[in-house]
XYZ file of C-alpha atoms in Angstrom:
415
model
C -10.469 7.905 -41.920
C -9.398 8.626 -38.325
C -6.218 10.489 -37.445
C -4.279 9.948 -34.233
C -0.882 10.865 -32.849
C 0.265 7.259 -32.559
C -0.753 3.742 -33.516
C 0.360 0.833 -31.328
C 0.194 -2.559 -33.013
C -0.235 -5.450 -30.622
C -2.375 -5.557 -27.473
C -0.388 -7.861 -25.226
C 1.203 -6.600 -22.029
C 3.989 -4.911 -24.007
C 1.727 -3.105 -26.481
C -0.922 -2.135 -23.934
C 1.790 -0.684 -21.694
C 3.329 1.325 -24.540
C -0.084 2.665 -25.561
C -0.895 3.543 -21.970
C 2.349 5.430 -21.420
C 1.855 7.386 -24.645
C -1.709 8.273 -23.650
C -0.511 9.408 -20.224
C 1.722 11.894 -22.039
C -1.222 13.453 -23.820
C -1.058 11.694 -27.184
C -4.141 10.386 -28.935
C -3.430 6.679 -29.393
C -5.071 3.827 -31.297
C -4.272 0.338 -30.000
C -4.794 -2.218 -32.781
C -4.893 -6.012 -32.574
C -6.793 -8.813 -34.215
C -7.775 -10.091 -30.763
C -8.825 -8.547 -27.463
C -6.066 -7.314 -25.106
C -3.934 -9.964 -23.447
C -5.266 -13.047 -25.220
C -2.039 -14.279 -26.815
C 1.363 -14.754 -25.114
C 0.438 -12.392 -22.261
C -2.181 -14.867 -21.087
C 0.016 -17.874 -20.501
C 3.045 -16.970 -18.397
C 4.124 -17.880 -14.883
C 2.852 -14.565 -13.582
C 6.178 -13.577 -12.004
C 7.359 -9.958 -12.117
C 11.049 -10.740 -11.978
C 12.635 -7.749 -10.317
C 15.382 -10.126 -9.179
C 16.554 -11.223 -12.644
C 20.265 -10.773 -13.280
C 21.426 -13.341 -15.847
C 19.525 -14.606 -18.912
C 18.593 -18.218 -19.545
C 21.839 -19.672 -20.978
C 22.318 -22.261 -23.673
C 22.753 -25.622 -21.885
C 26.447 -26.519 -22.025
C 26.660 -29.665 -19.892
C 26.949 -32.752 -22.111
C 24.457 -34.663 -19.951
C 21.866 -31.899 -20.375
C 22.446 -31.708 -24.133
C 22.076 -35.479 -24.492
C 18.767 -35.469 -22.623
C 17.476 -32.720 -24.896
C 18.800 -34.449 -28.023
C 17.037 -37.699 -27.113
C 13.830 -35.826 -26.168
C 13.980 -36.847 -22.530
C 14.339 -33.378 -20.990
C 11.250 -31.842 -19.380
C 12.742 -28.365 -19.715
C 13.124 -28.391 -23.509
C 11.659 -29.960 -26.636
C 12.218 -29.445 -30.356
C 10.844 -30.342 -33.768
C 13.604 -32.014 -35.756
C 12.317 -30.600 -39.057
C 12.777 -27.044 -37.742
C 16.400 -27.375 -36.635
C 18.010 -26.396 -39.987
C 16.180 -23.050 -39.957
C 16.845 -22.572 -36.258
C 20.566 -23.425 -36.389
C 21.969 -19.905 -37.065
C 19.907 -18.499 -34.198
C 21.004 -21.311 -31.878
C 24.677 -20.666 -32.635
C 24.164 -16.965 -31.940
C 22.366 -17.870 -28.712
C 25.329 -20.069 -27.781
C 27.748 -17.169 -28.356
C 25.672 -15.037 -26.012
C 25.907 -17.690 -23.288
C 29.585 -17.033 -22.523
C 30.479 -15.574 -19.131
C 31.348 -12.210 -20.687
C 28.064 -12.018 -22.591
C 26.073 -13.009 -19.511
C 27.610 -10.148 -17.529
C 26.983 -7.757 -20.431
C 23.319 -8.745 -20.325
C 23.232 -8.249 -16.567
C 24.717 -4.750 -16.772
C 22.551 -3.614 -19.675
C 19.252 -5.103 -18.536
C 19.505 -4.387 -14.822
C 17.938 -0.886 -15.072
C 14.819 -2.417 -16.630
C 14.457 -5.296 -14.188
C 15.179 -3.057 -11.197
C 12.315 -0.718 -12.136
C 9.840 -3.407 -13.189
C 7.907 -3.918 -9.948
C 7.575 -0.187 -9.234
C 6.217 0.443 -12.737
C 3.643 -2.318 -12.329
C 2.631 -1.039 -8.914
C 1.953 2.426 -10.338
C -0.249 1.044 -13.077
C -2.034 -1.307 -10.712
C -2.906 1.537 -8.376
C -4.199 3.634 -11.263
C -6.140 0.745 -12.806
C -7.568 -0.584 -9.516
C -6.007 -3.982 -10.165
C -3.904 -4.317 -7.015
C -6.024 -7.315 -6.026
C -4.011 -9.384 -8.503
C -0.628 -8.498 -6.987
C 1.388 -10.655 -4.593
C 4.581 -9.171 -3.178
C 5.815 -12.265 -1.343
C 8.507 -13.310 -3.825
C 8.969 -16.776 -5.290
C 10.744 -19.995 -4.362
C 13.188 -22.084 -6.391
C 13.723 -25.619 -5.117
C 16.651 -27.950 -5.804
C 16.152 -31.690 -5.567
C 19.854 -32.233 -4.803
C 22.480 -30.274 -2.895
C 24.791 -30.885 -5.847
C 22.527 -28.871 -8.166
C 22.278 -26.125 -5.561
C 26.075 -26.000 -5.255
C 26.425 -25.728 -9.040
C 24.485 -22.457 -8.872
C 26.958 -20.919 -6.408
C 28.999 -18.982 -8.980
C 25.897 -17.255 -10.321
C 24.640 -16.606 -6.808
C 27.917 -14.982 -5.797
C 27.658 -12.595 -8.753
C 24.010 -11.862 -7.965
C 24.873 -11.125 -4.328
C 27.699 -8.813 -5.419
C 25.155 -6.895 -7.510
C 23.090 -6.263 -4.378
C 20.128 -8.470 -5.291
C 18.643 -10.106 -2.222
C 18.011 -13.826 -1.938
C 17.847 -16.293 0.923
C 19.378 -19.779 0.665
C 17.213 -22.277 2.509
C 17.435 -25.837 3.703
C 14.488 -28.198 3.389
C 12.884 -27.041 6.622
C 13.206 -23.374 5.698
C 11.657 -24.014 2.311
C 8.822 -26.016 3.806
C 8.152 -23.210 6.283
C 7.453 -20.928 3.317
C 5.448 -23.539 1.406
C 4.124 -26.238 3.745
C 2.048 -27.714 0.918
C 5.170 -29.059 -0.809
C 6.357 -32.623 -0.334
C 9.919 -33.092 0.995
C 11.347 -34.477 -2.257
C 14.027 -31.777 -2.491
C 17.007 -30.744 -0.391
C 17.570 -27.008 -0.827
C 15.742 -23.867 -1.881
C 16.319 -20.211 -2.687
C 13.775 -17.599 -1.751
C 13.726 -14.513 -3.977
C 12.022 -11.681 -2.069
C 12.679 -8.971 -4.681
C 10.026 -10.347 -6.994
C 6.270 -10.115 -7.198
C 3.653 -12.198 -8.939
C 0.107 -11.863 -10.176
C -2.832 -14.212 -9.818
C -4.264 -13.492 -13.287
C -1.958 -12.084 -16.007
C -4.878 -11.721 -18.417
C -6.833 -9.769 -15.798
C -3.885 -7.414 -15.279
C -3.476 -6.769 -19.012
C -7.196 -6.087 -19.365
C -7.103 -3.691 -16.409
C -4.237 -1.740 -18.006
C -6.149 -1.666 -21.307
C -9.181 -0.246 -19.508
C -6.982 2.421 -17.890
C -5.678 3.262 -21.367
C -9.242 3.725 -22.611
C -10.094 5.907 -19.613
C -7.303 8.243 -20.726
C -8.931 8.641 -24.136
C -7.176 5.788 -25.906
C -9.053 3.755 -28.494
C -8.828 -0.035 -28.921
C -9.582 -1.283 -32.425
C -9.698 -4.637 -34.176
C -7.438 -4.798 -37.193
C -4.673 -6.618 -39.022
C -1.268 -5.117 -38.280
C 0.079 -6.473 -41.572
C -1.965 -3.823 -43.376
C 0.343 -1.092 -42.039
C 1.758 1.056 -44.816
C 3.030 4.571 -45.432
C 0.673 7.089 -47.063
C 1.552 10.769 -47.529
C 4.252 10.552 -44.897
C 1.995 8.938 -42.282
C 1.508 5.364 -41.146
C -1.886 3.842 -41.903
C -3.511 0.613 -40.724
C -6.860 -0.876 -41.676
C -9.294 -1.622 -38.854
C -12.888 -2.755 -38.488
C -13.756 0.913 -37.942
C -11.956 2.011 -41.099
C -8.394 3.172 -41.758
C -6.443 4.932 -39.023
C -3.292 6.898 -39.627
C -0.658 8.606 -37.499
C 2.854 10.018 -37.825
C 4.093 7.397 -35.347
C 3.513 3.637 -35.242
C 4.840 1.260 -32.592
C 5.300 -2.421 -33.427
C 4.638 -4.449 -30.274
C 3.616 -7.677 -31.986
C 5.955 -10.057 -30.195
C 6.364 -13.261 -32.235
C 4.287 -11.836 -35.102
C 6.475 -8.768 -35.631
C 8.435 -10.304 -38.559
C 5.182 -10.691 -40.551
C 4.955 -6.914 -40.635
C 8.612 -5.895 -40.580
C 10.172 -8.185 -43.181
C 7.999 -6.841 -46.045
C 9.298 -3.414 -44.989
C 12.890 -4.627 -45.376
C 13.607 -5.026 -41.657
C 15.179 -8.386 -40.871
C 16.090 -9.007 -37.235
C 17.106 -12.409 -35.788
C 13.954 -13.225 -33.851
C 12.977 -16.777 -32.986
C 10.171 -18.176 -30.883
C 10.387 -20.327 -27.774
C 7.021 -21.988 -27.540
C 5.680 -22.866 -24.112
C 2.654 -24.521 -22.559
C 0.573 -24.298 -19.430
C -2.343 -26.126 -17.920
C -4.368 -25.455 -14.780
C -4.998 -28.139 -12.168
C -7.178 -28.410 -9.130
C -5.347 -29.160 -5.892
C -5.642 -32.744 -4.677
C -6.788 -32.192 -1.108
C -6.707 -28.993 0.898
C -3.097 -27.964 0.345
C -2.239 -24.759 -1.466
C 0.662 -22.569 -2.535
C 1.408 -19.029 -1.384
C 3.675 -18.038 -4.260
C 5.205 -19.410 -7.497
C 7.522 -22.393 -7.066
C 10.125 -23.387 -9.668
C 11.514 -26.920 -9.735
C 15.063 -26.084 -10.853
C 16.293 -29.454 -12.070
C 13.099 -30.524 -13.800
C 12.362 -27.173 -15.449
C 8.761 -26.245 -14.696
C 6.870 -23.862 -12.431
C 3.674 -24.372 -10.473
C 1.867 -21.125 -9.726
C -1.322 -20.318 -7.815
C -3.717 -18.582 -10.210
C -7.365 -17.633 -10.091
C -8.051 -20.357 -12.672
C -6.272 -23.035 -10.600
C -2.699 -24.177 -10.090
C -0.890 -23.274 -13.305
C 1.773 -25.741 -14.392
C 4.131 -24.216 -16.967
C 6.641 -25.986 -19.191
C 10.064 -24.975 -20.411
C 10.855 -24.059 -24.002
C 9.907 -25.783 -27.242
C 11.809 -24.953 -30.420
C 9.501 -25.315 -33.387
C 7.896 -23.278 -36.133
C 5.747 -20.570 -34.592
C 2.578 -21.820 -36.244
C 3.150 -25.588 -36.102
C 0.453 -27.618 -34.308
C 0.932 -27.892 -30.538
C 2.988 -30.810 -29.213
C 2.749 -30.590 -25.403
C 4.881 -33.662 -24.771
C 6.807 -31.951 -21.980
C 3.879 -32.546 -19.646
C 4.376 -36.280 -20.057
C 8.004 -35.864 -18.990
C 7.344 -33.799 -15.891
C 3.952 -34.806 -14.462
C 5.221 -37.552 -12.150
C 7.860 -35.189 -10.731
C 5.375 -32.331 -10.420
C 2.813 -34.466 -8.624
C 5.571 -35.734 -6.347
C 6.408 -32.167 -5.334
C 2.832 -30.939 -4.934
C -0.487 -32.842 -4.934
C -1.980 -31.753 -8.247
C -5.458 -33.074 -8.959
C -7.464 -33.139 -12.161
C -6.809 -30.633 -14.974
C -9.215 -27.723 -15.369
C -8.996 -27.492 -19.175
C -9.431 -30.255 -21.708
C -6.132 -29.394 -23.424
C -2.964 -27.469 -22.525
C -2.605 -23.870 -23.705
C 0.323 -22.911 -25.961
C 2.052 -19.549 -26.176
C 5.008 -18.143 -28.102
C 7.871 -16.243 -26.480
C 9.627 -13.853 -28.915
C 13.385 -14.127 -28.347
C 16.482 -12.491 -29.780
C 19.721 -14.476 -29.420
C 21.128 -12.021 -26.864
C 17.901 -12.294 -24.796
C 17.357 -8.516 -24.886
C 14.323 -6.812 -26.448
C 14.494 -4.290 -29.251
C 13.287 -0.902 -28.007
C 13.664 2.129 -30.261
C 13.339 3.412 -33.819
C 13.078 0.969 -36.710
C 16.040 1.076 -39.092
C 15.313 3.009 -42.272
C 11.646 3.732 -41.526
C 10.923 7.186 -40.125
C 8.171 7.295 -37.549
C 8.211 3.522 -37.011
C 9.221 2.285 -33.561
C 9.960 -1.209 -32.257
C 9.026 -2.646 -28.853
C 9.245 -6.428 -28.975
C 11.414 -9.477 -28.309
C 10.958 -9.550 -24.529
C 11.627 -13.314 -24.369
C 10.635 -14.754 -20.981
C 9.975 -11.328 -19.475
C 7.068 -9.762 -21.351
C 4.938 -9.502 -18.224
C 7.865 -8.255 -16.156
C 9.163 -5.647 -18.597
C 6.052 -4.489 -20.468
C 5.355 -1.411 -18.307
C 8.991 -0.350 -17.961
C 9.775 -0.672 -21.686
C 6.456 1.045 -22.419
C 7.669 3.957 -20.341
C 11.058 3.956 -22.076
C 9.699 3.984 -25.614
C 7.121 6.652 -24.728
C 9.912 8.827 -23.358
C 11.892 8.345 -26.567
C 8.933 9.089 -28.849
C 7.893 12.237 -26.970
C 11.424 13.592 -26.610
C 11.707 13.193 -22.855
C 15.019 12.274 -21.284
C 14.937 8.456 -21.089
C 15.190 7.118 -17.547
C 17.985 4.805 -18.743
C 20.262 4.673 -21.778
C 18.256 2.945 -24.558
C 21.299 2.179 -26.705
C 21.709 -1.464 -25.537
C 18.214 -2.231 -26.864
C 18.665 -0.666 -30.287
C 17.914 -2.709 -33.403
C 21.202 -1.420 -34.796
C 23.107 -3.833 -32.534
C 22.358 -6.593 -35.017
C 23.971 -4.676 -37.871
C 27.378 -4.829 -36.236
């Protein structure tokens, strides 16, 4: 049996970052996952480090948008009808957190994390020699109609008041940034206070290698085997049992499989999402991620090709994939940019772990000494992994946290 100072369960961007920050503080750390680092949700995102984020993704309130979703015509959302009864309480809670007051609460409480996200990535990229993946040229959001652009004005005014930079653009200004686009839209917004990466899996693997260079150990094991023995946490791995006084749960959508048998019930749901890589049709390219605001997808230049990402799908976490959103958006996507043949035979599916208030849980687990939680990062696992890894490492080692962790406490759901 091996003894360490800390066990981190889950080797996505969030778990790798937490393990790395603990190792940097001199702890002996075992990083445990059933798969290699970065091969689940961390693989399939849009690659944007969203230092510009201010508001969360709200529940759609316009009747026209709700009708399109209800009749399964919306590219930005899909659902499995059989799952709606189980999902309903979470959806109603999500709706309550989409009020103006709740949106501003999110903005105030999450801003310290988003504001530090790019700097934390840049530090780790320098140390892990992975700066080749980083683009610091922002991202572009395009609006097919001026009406849709004007509807965003209230949010943009609040974002400007918070000091977050953005640049409204007309068609010509947008095309100057991305001449490969077709002029099928009217307005754009350029977000300079954001970065992106050309290979999220490559970045996660580079951070995992940096963790190992600091003496950390990566092991294959089943997190569900975690249990308390003689006051210490123990997990079974392919190398035998490992125990430690501290265990960090960074399992994203799989966290309930471990936590609920321990009596910890938190309102996590999963927004499934898909991506597929395409070859460009011709010699046009993209310089940065582009989001088609009204259709609800992103097209992103990646090392594997042009990554087309879908919006959210509400379904059981483990239900078979149903990538029907591609059928709804492909004609629009190909109208905006000349996408050629797909690189893979089938789309890839990932699972975003989401709490109804769109904030992660970062801190001690209720009623379980030595157990810590670092999950529920929703759409921002890539963005926030390093900064929440720093925060939880500061809390575990007794350092002064760089920001107040109270808004991310699991106890908020007990109120």
